[in-house]
């Protein structure tokens, strides 16, 4: 069989058929998927019965795995999954849904806000790969927004104004938006802000995109309220329905997205139900701008 990609929305996202990701792929197959990612920015694969090991092996085709330290308040002993897999479930180590007021669950609620994975790291992530091991039948969709189409739709004056702007990103900013502000000194130092360009250029296609994220909490050189109001304007622009694809999960879906070209969020669901989603992340290879000394 050969790989076929059918575009899902008028601007981006593709559904891929004709490939089994649980076996090792040929160089041509990997190149076809990578080219599909460059073009569509989100790819959906149905019916991929991945284990943690086959998911890792598939992910390594696109670069090194990002490891989790610095990305969560859960301690090493609380983790359900190893450090090279990000736990996008609502479960504790005993596979039970976290209590409503569990601090880890409240931290995870930040995923309901539009964001780009690891934009709070000096070197932000390339791809995220999310495997639906146990899905819920109502809600819990993952929504994606195309930051290239959103950039293209800006007027020229705005494009010129934002071209060289630099934002500061931190998990403290995104969690603060939801009123989750109680952090220890160690967590605050782990979540210290990093700098990211607001406009990125894709290394292969040369397309420009908005590098927005709920983690962005300031613009270097701007008063904070003015920066936050403007970032909110840009996010509202960038997440209009014409730029969005909403993925309704089936068990054994694998969805890959390019964090350099998209934002995403999860929608609300009944958290007394088990939802087991496991993410691997391909590390980025460069900073978007020099960090503050
Ligand atoms: Fe995410």
PDB file of C-alpha atoms and ligand atoms in Angstrom:
ATOM      1  CA  UNK A   1       0.000   0.000   0.000  1.00  0.00           C
ATOM      2  CA  UNK A   2       1.095   3.552  -0.517  1.00  0.00           C
ATOM      3  CA  UNK A   3       0.540   6.467   1.800  1.00  0.00           C
ATOM      4  CA  UNK A   4      -2.395   8.651   0.913  1.00  0.00           C
ATOM      5  CA  UNK A   5      -3.248  11.962   2.605  1.00  0.00           C
ATOM      6  CA  UNK A   6      -6.709  13.495   2.355  1.00  0.00           C
ATOM      7  CA  UNK A   7      -6.955  17.136   3.443  1.00  0.00           C
ATOM      8  CA  UNK A   8      -9.581  17.585   6.171  1.00  0.00           C
ATOM      9  CA  UNK A   9     -10.280  21.338   6.269  1.00  0.00           C
ATOM     10  CA  UNK A  10      -9.870  23.992   3.560  1.00  0.00           C
ATOM     11  CA  UNK A  11      -6.633  25.267   5.145  1.00  0.00           C
ATOM     12  CA  UNK A  12      -4.834  22.385   6.897  1.00  0.00           C
ATOM     13  CA  UNK A  13      -4.871  18.954   8.584  1.00  0.00           C
ATOM     14  CA  UNK A  14      -4.776  15.653   6.732  1.00  0.00           C
ATOM     15  CA  UNK A  15      -6.018  12.130   7.340  1.00  0.00           C
ATOM     16  CA  UNK A  16      -3.461   9.515   6.371  1.00  0.00           C
ATOM     17  CA  UNK A  17      -4.276   6.043   5.119  1.00  0.00           C
ATOM     18  CA  UNK A  18      -2.247   3.133   3.832  1.00  0.00           C
ATOM     19  CA  UNK A  19       0.299   2.803   6.618  1.00  0.00           C
ATOM     20  CA  UNK A  20       0.792   0.726   9.762  1.00  0.00           C
ATOM     21  CA  UNK A  21       2.833   2.713  12.281  1.00  0.00           C
ATOM     22  CA  UNK A  22       3.436  -0.226  14.610  1.00  0.00           C
ATOM     23  CA  UNK A  23       6.143  -1.671  12.342  1.00  0.00           C
ATOM     24  CA  UNK A  24       9.416  -0.063  11.313  1.00  0.00           C
ATOM     25  CA  UNK A  25       9.029   2.278   8.364  1.00  0.00           C
ATOM     26  CA  UNK A  26      11.079   2.702   5.218  1.00  0.00           C
ATOM     27  CA  UNK A  27      12.990   5.901   4.616  1.00  0.00           C
ATOM     28  CA  UNK A  28      10.503   6.797   1.871  1.00  0.00           C
ATOM     29  CA  UNK A  29       7.538   6.364   4.214  1.00  0.00           C
ATOM     30  CA  UNK A  30       9.156   8.571   6.874  1.00  0.00           C
ATOM     31  CA  UNK A  31       9.931  11.211   4.237  1.00  0.00           C
ATOM     32  CA  UNK A  32       6.318  11.136   3.015  1.00  0.00           C
ATOM     33  CA  UNK A  33       4.994  11.677   6.554  1.00  0.00           C
ATOM     34  CA  UNK A  34       7.494  14.450   7.256  1.00  0.00           C
ATOM     35  CA  UNK A  35       6.534  16.172   3.976  1.00  0.00           C
ATOM     36  CA  UNK A  36       2.863  15.745   4.926  1.00  0.00           C
ATOM     37  CA  UNK A  37       3.568  17.420   8.273  1.00  0.00           C
ATOM     38  CA  UNK A  38       5.279  20.339   6.569  1.00  0.00           C
ATOM     39  CA  UNK A  39       2.260  20.794   4.309  1.00  0.00           C
ATOM     40  CA  UNK A  40      -0.747  19.965   6.518  1.00  0.00           C
ATOM     41  CA  UNK A  41       0.744  20.679  10.014  1.00  0.00           C
ATOM     42  CA  UNK A  42      -1.651  18.107  11.591  1.00  0.00           C
ATOM     43  CA  UNK A  43      -1.917  14.467  10.497  1.00  0.00           C
ATOM     44  CA  UNK A  44      -4.501  11.952  11.703  1.00  0.00           C
ATOM     45  CA  UNK A  45      -3.843   8.199  11.561  1.00  0.00           C
ATOM     46  CA  UNK A  46      -6.714   5.842  12.425  1.00  0.00           C
ATOM     47  CA  UNK A  47      -6.523   2.388  13.947  1.00  0.00           C
ATOM     48  CA  UNK A  48      -2.869   2.413  15.080  1.00  0.00           C
ATOM     49  CA  UNK A  49      -2.508  -0.072  17.939  1.00  0.00           C
ATOM     50  CA  UNK A  50       0.598   1.472  19.450  1.00  0.00           C
ATOM     51  CA  UNK A  51       2.318   0.419  22.656  1.00  0.00           C
ATOM     52  CA  UNK A  52       4.583   2.809  24.537  1.00  0.00           C
ATOM     53  CA  UNK A  53       7.590   1.181  22.846  1.00  0.00           C
ATOM     54  CA  UNK A  54       6.226   1.269  19.284  1.00  0.00           C
ATOM     55  CA  UNK A  55       5.066   4.858  19.823  1.00  0.00           C
ATOM     56  CA  UNK A  56       8.587   5.833  20.939  1.00  0.00           C
ATOM     57  CA  UNK A  57      10.162   3.997  17.996  1.00  0.00           C
ATOM     58  CA  UNK A  58       7.865   5.714  15.489  1.00  0.00           C
ATOM     59  CA  UNK A  59       8.502   9.113  17.105  1.00  0.00           C
ATOM     60  CA  UNK A  60      12.287   8.736  16.792  1.00  0.00           C
ATOM     61  CA  UNK A  61      11.915   8.789  12.997  1.00  0.00           C
ATOM     62  CA  UNK A  62      11.466  12.562  13.294  1.00  0.00           C
ATOM     63  CA  UNK A  63      14.116  13.450  15.876  1.00  0.00           C
ATOM     64  CA  UNK A  64      15.024  13.015  19.535  1.00  0.00           C
ATOM     65  CA  UNK A  65      12.361  12.548  22.177  1.00  0.00           C
ATOM     66  CA  UNK A  66      11.766  15.467  24.495  1.00  0.00           C
ATOM     67  CA  UNK A  67      11.898  14.502  28.149  1.00  0.00           C
ATOM     68  CA  UNK A  68       9.438  15.908  30.675  1.00  0.00           C
ATOM     69  CA  UNK A  69      11.345  17.597  33.555  1.00  0.00           C
ATOM     70  CA  UNK A  70      10.294  21.180  34.039  1.00  0.00           C
ATOM     71  CA  UNK A  71       6.914  20.672  32.404  1.00  0.00           C
ATOM     72  CA  UNK A  72       4.673  19.680  35.320  1.00  0.00           C
ATOM     73  CA  UNK A  73       4.123  19.957  39.047  1.00  0.00           C
ATOM     74  CA  UNK A  74       3.785  16.169  39.452  1.00  0.00           C
ATOM     75  CA  UNK A  75       6.781  14.743  41.304  1.00  0.00           C
ATOM     76  CA  UNK A  76       8.824  11.823  39.951  1.00  0.00           C
ATOM     77  CA  UNK A  77       7.121   9.400  42.346  1.00  0.00           C
ATOM     78  CA  UNK A  78       3.640  10.593  41.329  1.00  0.00           C
ATOM     79  CA  UNK A  79       4.220  10.016  37.621  1.00  0.00           C
ATOM     80  CA  UNK A  80       2.211   7.297  35.855  1.00  0.00           C
ATOM     81  CA  UNK A  81       4.449   7.220  32.768  1.00  0.00           C
ATOM     82  CA  UNK A  82       8.230   7.403  32.233  1.00  0.00           C
ATOM     83  CA  UNK A  83       9.787  10.829  31.695  1.00  0.00           C
ATOM     84  CA  UNK A  84       9.959  10.488  27.897  1.00  0.00           C
ATOM     85  CA  UNK A  85       6.170  10.101  27.645  1.00  0.00           C
ATOM     86  CA  UNK A  86       3.889  12.994  28.569  1.00  0.00           C
ATOM     87  CA  UNK A  87       0.767  11.924  30.380  1.00  0.00           C
ATOM     88  CA  UNK A  88      -2.257  13.554  28.757  1.00  0.00           C
ATOM     89  CA  UNK A  89      -4.657  11.324  30.704  1.00  0.00           C
ATOM     90  CA  UNK A  90      -6.774  12.230  33.729  1.00  0.00           C
ATOM     91  CA  UNK A  91      -5.362   9.307  35.728  1.00  0.00           C
ATOM     92  CA  UNK A  92      -3.134   8.688  38.724  1.00  0.00           C
ATOM     93  CA  UNK A  93      -0.589   5.898  39.121  1.00  0.00           C
ATOM     94  CA  UNK A  94      -3.345   3.438  40.030  1.00  0.00           C
ATOM     95  CA  UNK A  95      -5.152   4.220  36.744  1.00  0.00           C
ATOM     96  CA  UNK A  96      -7.912   6.035  38.661  1.00  0.00           C
ATOM     97  CA  UNK A  97      -9.259   9.462  37.621  1.00  0.00           C
ATOM     98  CA  UNK A  98      -7.687  12.251  39.668  1.00  0.00           C
ATOM     99  CA  UNK A  99      -9.956  13.813  42.301  1.00  0.00           C
ATOM    100  CA  UNK A 100     -11.700  17.009  41.268  1.00  0.00           C
ATOM    101  CA  UNK A 101      -9.561  19.166  43.579  1.00  0.00           C
ATOM    102  CA  UNK A 102      -6.291  17.301  42.989  1.00  0.00           C
ATOM    103  CA  UNK A 103      -3.546  19.832  42.369  1.00  0.00           C
ATOM    104  CA  UNK A 104      -2.263  17.852  39.345  1.00  0.00           C
ATOM    105  CA  UNK A 105      -5.709  17.864  37.764  1.00  0.00           C
ATOM    106  CA  UNK A 106      -6.047  21.611  38.244  1.00  0.00           C
ATOM    107  CA  UNK A 107      -2.640  22.067  36.638  1.00  0.00           C
ATOM    108  CA  UNK A 108      -3.727  19.853  33.715  1.00  0.00           C
ATOM    109  CA  UNK A 109      -6.783  22.059  33.162  1.00  0.00           C
ATOM    110  CA  UNK A 110      -4.344  24.497  31.537  1.00  0.00           C
ATOM    111  CA  UNK A 111      -4.586  22.206  28.489  1.00  0.00           C
ATOM    112  CA  UNK A 112      -8.083  23.595  27.904  1.00  0.00           C
ATOM    113  CA  UNK A 113      -6.410  26.859  26.800  1.00  0.00           C
ATOM    114  CA  UNK A 114      -5.011  27.279  23.295  1.00  0.00           C
ATOM    115  CA  UNK A 115      -1.281  26.587  23.433  1.00  0.00           C
ATOM    116  CA  UNK A 116       1.765  25.238  21.670  1.00  0.00           C
ATOM    117  CA  UNK A 117       3.475  22.379  23.540  1.00  0.00           C
ATOM    118  CA  UNK A 118       6.688  23.331  25.328  1.00  0.00           C
ATOM    119  CA  UNK A 119       6.625  26.946  24.167  1.00  0.00           C
ATOM    120  CA  UNK A 120       7.767  27.545  27.768  1.00  0.00           C
ATOM    121  CA  UNK A 121      11.072  25.802  26.978  1.00  0.00           C
ATOM    122  CA  UNK A 122      13.984  27.776  25.540  1.00  0.00           C
ATOM    123  CA  UNK A 123      14.051  25.226  22.706  1.00  0.00           C
ATOM    124  CA  UNK A 124      10.353  24.632  21.995  1.00  0.00           C
ATOM    125  CA  UNK A 125       9.015  21.315  20.671  1.00  0.00           C
ATOM    126  CA  UNK A 126       8.848  20.261  17.025  1.00  0.00           C
ATOM    127  CA  UNK A 127       6.108  17.585  16.787  1.00  0.00           C
ATOM    128  CA  UNK A 128       3.727  16.144  19.383  1.00  0.00           C
ATOM    129  CA  UNK A 129       2.291  12.651  18.826  1.00  0.00           C
ATOM    130  CA  UNK A 130      -0.825  11.787  20.816  1.00  0.00           C
ATOM    131  CA  UNK A 131      -2.122   8.229  20.994  1.00  0.00           C
ATOM    132  CA  UNK A 132      -5.711   7.605  22.069  1.00  0.00           C
ATOM    133  CA  UNK A 133      -5.491   4.457  24.201  1.00  0.00           C
ATOM    134  CA  UNK A 134      -8.810   4.909  26.026  1.00  0.00           C
ATOM    135  CA  UNK A 135     -11.070   7.673  24.754  1.00  0.00           C
ATOM    136  CA  UNK A 136     -14.290   9.148  26.120  1.00  0.00           C
ATOM    137  CA  UNK A 137     -17.473   9.157  24.064  1.00  0.00           C
ATOM    138  CA  UNK A 138     -18.503  12.740  24.831  1.00  0.00           C
ATOM    139  CA  UNK A 139     -16.175  15.771  24.688  1.00  0.00           C
ATOM    140  CA  UNK A 140     -12.426  15.479  25.128  1.00  0.00           C
ATOM    141  CA  UNK A 141     -11.840  16.576  21.532  1.00  0.00           C
ATOM    142  CA  UNK A 142      -8.500  18.052  20.575  1.00  0.00           C
ATOM    143  CA  UNK A 143      -8.875  21.258  18.597  1.00  0.00           C
ATOM    144  CA  UNK A 144      -6.131  22.611  16.369  1.00  0.00           C
ATOM    145  CA  UNK A 145      -5.652  26.055  14.866  1.00  0.00           C
ATOM    146  CA  UNK A 146      -3.424  26.795  11.857  1.00  0.00           C
ATOM    147  CA  UNK A 147      -1.055  29.615  12.800  1.00  0.00           C
ATOM    148  CA  UNK A 148       0.150  29.997   9.177  1.00  0.00           C
ATOM    149  CA  UNK A 149      -3.325  30.697   7.833  1.00  0.00           C
ATOM    150  CA  UNK A 150      -3.901  33.026  10.802  1.00  0.00           C
ATOM    151  CA  UNK A 151      -0.682  34.892  10.010  1.00  0.00           C
ATOM    152  CA  UNK A 152      -1.520  35.124   6.303  1.00  0.00           C
ATOM    153  CA  UNK A 153      -4.898  36.681   7.143  1.00  0.00           C
ATOM    154  CA  UNK A 154      -3.390  39.585   9.142  1.00  0.00           C
ATOM    155  CA  UNK A 155      -3.284  42.994   7.489  1.00  0.00           C
ATOM    156  CA  UNK A 156       0.092  44.273   6.347  1.00  0.00           C
ATOM    157  CA  UNK A 157       0.405  46.920   9.063  1.00  0.00           C
ATOM    158  CA  UNK A 158      -0.007  44.267  11.764  1.00  0.00           C
ATOM    159  CA  UNK A 159       2.453  41.941  10.034  1.00  0.00           C
ATOM    160  CA  UNK A 160       5.030  44.746   9.998  1.00  0.00           C
ATOM    161  CA  UNK A 161       4.365  45.669  13.622  1.00  0.00           C
ATOM    162  CA  UNK A 162       4.784  42.131  14.960  1.00  0.00           C
ATOM    163  CA  UNK A 163       7.644  40.979  12.728  1.00  0.00           C
ATOM    164  CA  UNK A 164      10.383  41.354  15.347  1.00  0.00           C
ATOM    165  CA  UNK A 165       8.393  41.146  18.580  1.00  0.00           C
ATOM    166  CA  UNK A 166       9.600  38.785  21.282  1.00  0.00           C
ATOM    167  CA  UNK A 167       7.299  37.263  23.919  1.00  0.00           C
ATOM    168  CA  UNK A 168       7.994  35.684  27.274  1.00  0.00           C
ATOM    169  CA  UNK A 169       6.431  32.272  27.873  1.00  0.00           C
ATOM    170  CA  UNK A 170       5.963  30.388  31.136  1.00  0.00           C
ATOM    171  CA  UNK A 171       3.670  27.746  32.617  1.00  0.00           C
ATOM    172  CA  UNK A 172       3.049  30.327  35.361  1.00  0.00           C
ATOM    173  CA  UNK A 173       1.302  32.573  32.820  1.00  0.00           C
ATOM    174  CA  UNK A 174      -1.040  29.904  31.395  1.00  0.00           C
ATOM    175  CA  UNK A 175      -1.917  28.501  34.833  1.00  0.00           C
ATOM    176  CA  UNK A 176      -2.322  32.028  36.184  1.00  0.00           C
ATOM    177  CA  UNK A 177      -5.007  32.663  33.551  1.00  0.00           C
ATOM    178  CA  UNK A 178      -7.128  29.988  35.286  1.00  0.00           C
ATOM    179  CA  UNK A 179      -6.369  31.279  38.762  1.00  0.00           C
ATOM    180  CA  UNK A 180      -3.915  28.498  39.544  1.00  0.00           C
ATOM    181  CA  UNK A 181      -1.257  30.578  41.241  1.00  0.00           C
ATOM    182  CA  UNK A 182      -0.159  28.615  44.283  1.00  0.00           C
ATOM    183  CA  UNK A 183       3.313  27.463  43.395  1.00  0.00           C
ATOM    184  CA  UNK A 184       6.321  26.628  45.533  1.00  0.00           C
ATOM    185  CA  UNK A 185       9.601  28.525  45.137  1.00  0.00           C
ATOM    186  CA  UNK A 186      11.071  25.446  43.431  1.00  0.00           C
ATOM    187  CA  UNK A 187       8.167  25.377  40.931  1.00  0.00           C
ATOM    188  CA  UNK A 188       8.508  29.099  40.253  1.00  0.00           C
ATOM    189  CA  UNK A 189      12.174  28.706  39.488  1.00  0.00           C
ATOM    190  CA  UNK A 190      11.454  25.637  37.287  1.00  0.00           C
ATOM    191  CA  UNK A 191       8.853  27.698  35.373  1.00  0.00           C
ATOM    192  CA  UNK A 192      10.944  30.840  34.882  1.00  0.00           C
ATOM    193  CA  UNK A 193       9.998  32.552  31.606  1.00  0.00           C
ATOM    194  CA  UNK A 194      11.795  32.013  28.297  1.00  0.00           C
ATOM    195  CA  UNK A 195      11.793  34.200  25.201  1.00  0.00           C
ATOM    196  CA  UNK A 196      10.185  33.311  21.872  1.00  0.00           C
ATOM    197  CA  UNK A 197       9.748  35.235  18.650  1.00  0.00           C
ATOM    198  CA  UNK A 198       6.104  36.044  17.897  1.00  0.00           C
ATOM    199  CA  UNK A 199       6.567  35.351  14.173  1.00  0.00           C
ATOM    200  CA  UNK A 200       8.306  32.146  13.113  1.00  0.00           C
ATOM    201  CA  UNK A 201       9.395  30.985   9.698  1.00  0.00           C
ATOM    202  CA  UNK A 202       9.130  27.272   8.914  1.00  0.00           C
ATOM    203  CA  UNK A 203      12.599  25.868   8.180  1.00  0.00           C
ATOM    204  CA  UNK A 204      11.456  23.804   5.181  1.00  0.00           C
ATOM    205  CA  UNK A 205       8.522  25.605   3.572  1.00  0.00           C
ATOM    206  CA  UNK A 206       9.532  29.173   4.512  1.00  0.00           C
ATOM    207  CA  UNK A 207       5.928  29.931   5.545  1.00  0.00           C
ATOM    208  CA  UNK A 208       5.505  32.402   8.369  1.00  0.00           C
ATOM    209  CA  UNK A 209       3.277  31.678  11.347  1.00  0.00           C
ATOM    210  CA  UNK A 210       2.155  33.234  14.615  1.00  0.00           C
ATOM    211  CA  UNK A 211       3.895  31.634  17.573  1.00  0.00           C
ATOM    212  CA  UNK A 212       1.101  32.121  20.089  1.00  0.00           C
ATOM    213  CA  UNK A 213       0.380  30.150  23.240  1.00  0.00           C
ATOM    214  CA  UNK A 214      -1.464  30.587  26.534  1.00  0.00           C
ATOM    215  CA  UNK A 215       2.033  30.388  28.026  1.00  0.00           C
ATOM    216  CA  UNK A 216       2.868  33.796  26.488  1.00  0.00           C
ATOM    217  CA  UNK A 217       2.437  36.420  29.201  1.00  0.00           C
ATOM    218  CA  UNK A 218       4.426  39.437  28.068  1.00  0.00           C
ATOM    219  CA  UNK A 219       6.027  41.146  25.101  1.00  0.00           C
ATOM    220  CA  UNK A 220       9.569  42.396  25.666  1.00  0.00           C
ATOM    221  CA  UNK A 221       9.544  46.200  25.951  1.00  0.00           C
ATOM    222  CA  UNK A 222       5.755  46.496  26.289  1.00  0.00           C
ATOM    223  CA  UNK A 223       3.663  47.303  29.378  1.00  0.00           C
ATOM    224  CA  UNK A 224       2.171  44.013  30.634  1.00  0.00           C
ATOM    225  CA  UNK A 225      -1.555  44.869  30.288  1.00  0.00           C
ATOM    226  CA  UNK A 226      -1.020  46.179  26.755  1.00  0.00           C
ATOM    227  CA  UNK A 227       0.919  43.037  25.814  1.00  0.00           C
ATOM    228  CA  UNK A 228      -1.710  40.702  27.271  1.00  0.00           C
ATOM    229  CA  UNK A 229      -4.569  42.555  25.598  1.00  0.00           C
ATOM    230  CA  UNK A 230      -2.754  42.372  22.247  1.00  0.00           C
ATOM    231  CA  UNK A 231      -1.853  38.689  22.640  1.00  0.00           C
ATOM    232  CA  UNK A 232      -5.491  38.009  23.438  1.00  0.00           C
ATOM    233  CA  UNK A 233      -6.559  39.891  20.278  1.00  0.00           C
ATOM    234  CA  UNK A 234      -4.133  37.850  18.197  1.00  0.00           C
ATOM    235  CA  UNK A 235      -5.277  34.571  19.766  1.00  0.00           C
ATOM    236  CA  UNK A 236      -8.927  35.397  19.139  1.00  0.00           C
ATOM    237  CA  UNK A 237      -8.073  36.185  15.529  1.00  0.00           C
ATOM    238  CA  UNK A 238      -6.019  32.999  15.130  1.00  0.00           C
ATOM    239  CA  UNK A 239      -8.626  30.630  16.535  1.00  0.00           C
ATOM    240  CA  UNK A 240     -11.605  31.676  14.406  1.00  0.00           C
ATOM    241  CA  UNK A 241     -13.522  28.686  13.012  1.00  0.00           C
ATOM    242  CA  UNK A 242     -12.013  28.965   9.538  1.00  0.00           C
ATOM    243  CA  UNK A 243      -8.557  28.226  11.001  1.00  0.00           C
ATOM    244  CA  UNK A 244      -9.669  25.361  13.283  1.00  0.00           C
ATOM    245  CA  UNK A 245      -9.955  21.580  13.009  1.00  0.00           C
ATOM    246  CA  UNK A 246     -11.654  19.767  15.885  1.00  0.00           C
ATOM    247  CA  UNK A 247     -10.540  16.149  16.239  1.00  0.00           C
ATOM    248  CA  UNK A 248     -13.107  13.754  17.701  1.00  0.00           C
ATOM    249  CA  UNK A 249     -11.156  10.839  19.071  1.00  0.00           C
ATOM    250  CA  UNK A 250     -11.659   7.187  18.291  1.00  0.00           C
ATOM    251  CA  UNK A 251      -9.697   4.579  20.198  1.00  0.00           C
ATOM    252  CA  UNK A 252      -6.282   3.940  18.578  1.00  0.00           C
ATOM    253  CA  UNK A 253      -6.134   7.232  16.721  1.00  0.00           C
ATOM    254  CA  UNK A 254      -2.682   8.741  16.537  1.00  0.00           C
ATOM    255  CA  UNK A 255      -2.567  12.462  15.835  1.00  0.00           C
ATOM    256  CA  UNK A 256       0.653  14.330  15.093  1.00  0.00           C
ATOM    257  CA  UNK A 257       0.893  18.108  15.127  1.00  0.00           C
ATOM    258  CA  UNK A 258       3.636  20.590  14.395  1.00  0.00           C
ATOM    259  CA  UNK A 259       3.941  22.910  17.393  1.00  0.00           C
ATOM    260  CA  UNK A 260       5.841  25.420  15.272  1.00  0.00           C
ATOM    261  CA  UNK A 261       2.794  25.970  13.036  1.00  0.00           C
ATOM    262  CA  UNK A 262      -0.277  25.252  15.172  1.00  0.00           C
ATOM    263  CA  UNK A 263      -1.937  25.754  18.550  1.00  0.00           C
ATOM    264  CA  UNK A 264      -4.237  23.217  20.170  1.00  0.00           C
ATOM    265  CA  UNK A 265      -6.475  22.677  23.200  1.00  0.00           C
ATOM    266  CA  UNK A 266      -8.595  19.906  24.681  1.00  0.00           C
ATOM    267  CA  UNK A 267     -12.326  20.378  25.155  1.00  0.00           C
ATOM    268  CA  UNK A 268     -14.236  19.634  28.361  1.00  0.00           C
ATOM    269  CA  UNK A 269     -15.268  16.075  29.187  1.00  0.00           C
ATOM    270  CA  UNK A 270     -16.625  14.076  32.110  1.00  0.00           C
ATOM    271  CA  UNK A 271     -13.509  13.552  34.187  1.00  0.00           C
ATOM    272  CA  UNK A 272     -15.008  10.732  36.229  1.00  0.00           C
ATOM    273  CA  UNK A 273     -14.522   8.686  33.017  1.00  0.00           C
ATOM    274  CA  UNK A 274     -11.136   7.180  32.189  1.00  0.00           C
ATOM    275  CA  UNK A 275      -9.351   8.961  29.345  1.00  0.00           C
ATOM    276  CA  UNK A 276      -5.904   7.523  28.667  1.00  0.00           C
ATOM    277  CA  UNK A 277      -3.936   9.585  26.166  1.00  0.00           C
ATOM    278  CA  UNK A 278      -0.168   9.274  25.817  1.00  0.00           C
ATOM    279  CA  UNK A 279       2.052  11.791  24.144  1.00  0.00           C
ATOM    280  CA  UNK A 280       5.554  11.592  22.812  1.00  0.00           C
ATOM    281  CA  UNK A 281       7.248  14.788  21.746  1.00  0.00           C
ATOM    282  CA  UNK A 282       9.954  15.440  19.181  1.00  0.00           C
ATOM    283  CA  UNK A 283      12.432  17.948  20.530  1.00  0.00           C
ATOM    284  CA  UNK A 284      12.983  21.145  18.595  1.00  0.00           C
ATOM    285  CA  UNK A 285      16.481  21.830  17.348  1.00  0.00           C
ATOM    286  CA  UNK A 286      16.921  25.549  17.954  1.00  0.00           C
ATOM    287  CA  UNK A 287      15.885  28.559  20.008  1.00  0.00           C
ATOM    288  CA  UNK A 288      13.625  31.076  18.219  1.00  0.00           C
ATOM    289  CA  UNK A 289      15.550  34.023  19.696  1.00  0.00           C
ATOM    290  CA  UNK A 290      18.490  34.595  22.049  1.00  0.00           C
ATOM    291  CA  UNK A 291      17.538  34.188  25.717  1.00  0.00           C
ATOM    292  CA  UNK A 292      17.909  37.008  28.241  1.00  0.00           C
ATOM    293  CA  UNK A 293      21.236  36.859  30.074  1.00  0.00           C
TER     294      UNK A 293
HETATM  295 FE1  LIG B   1      -0.678  20.352  24.596  1.00  0.00          FE
END
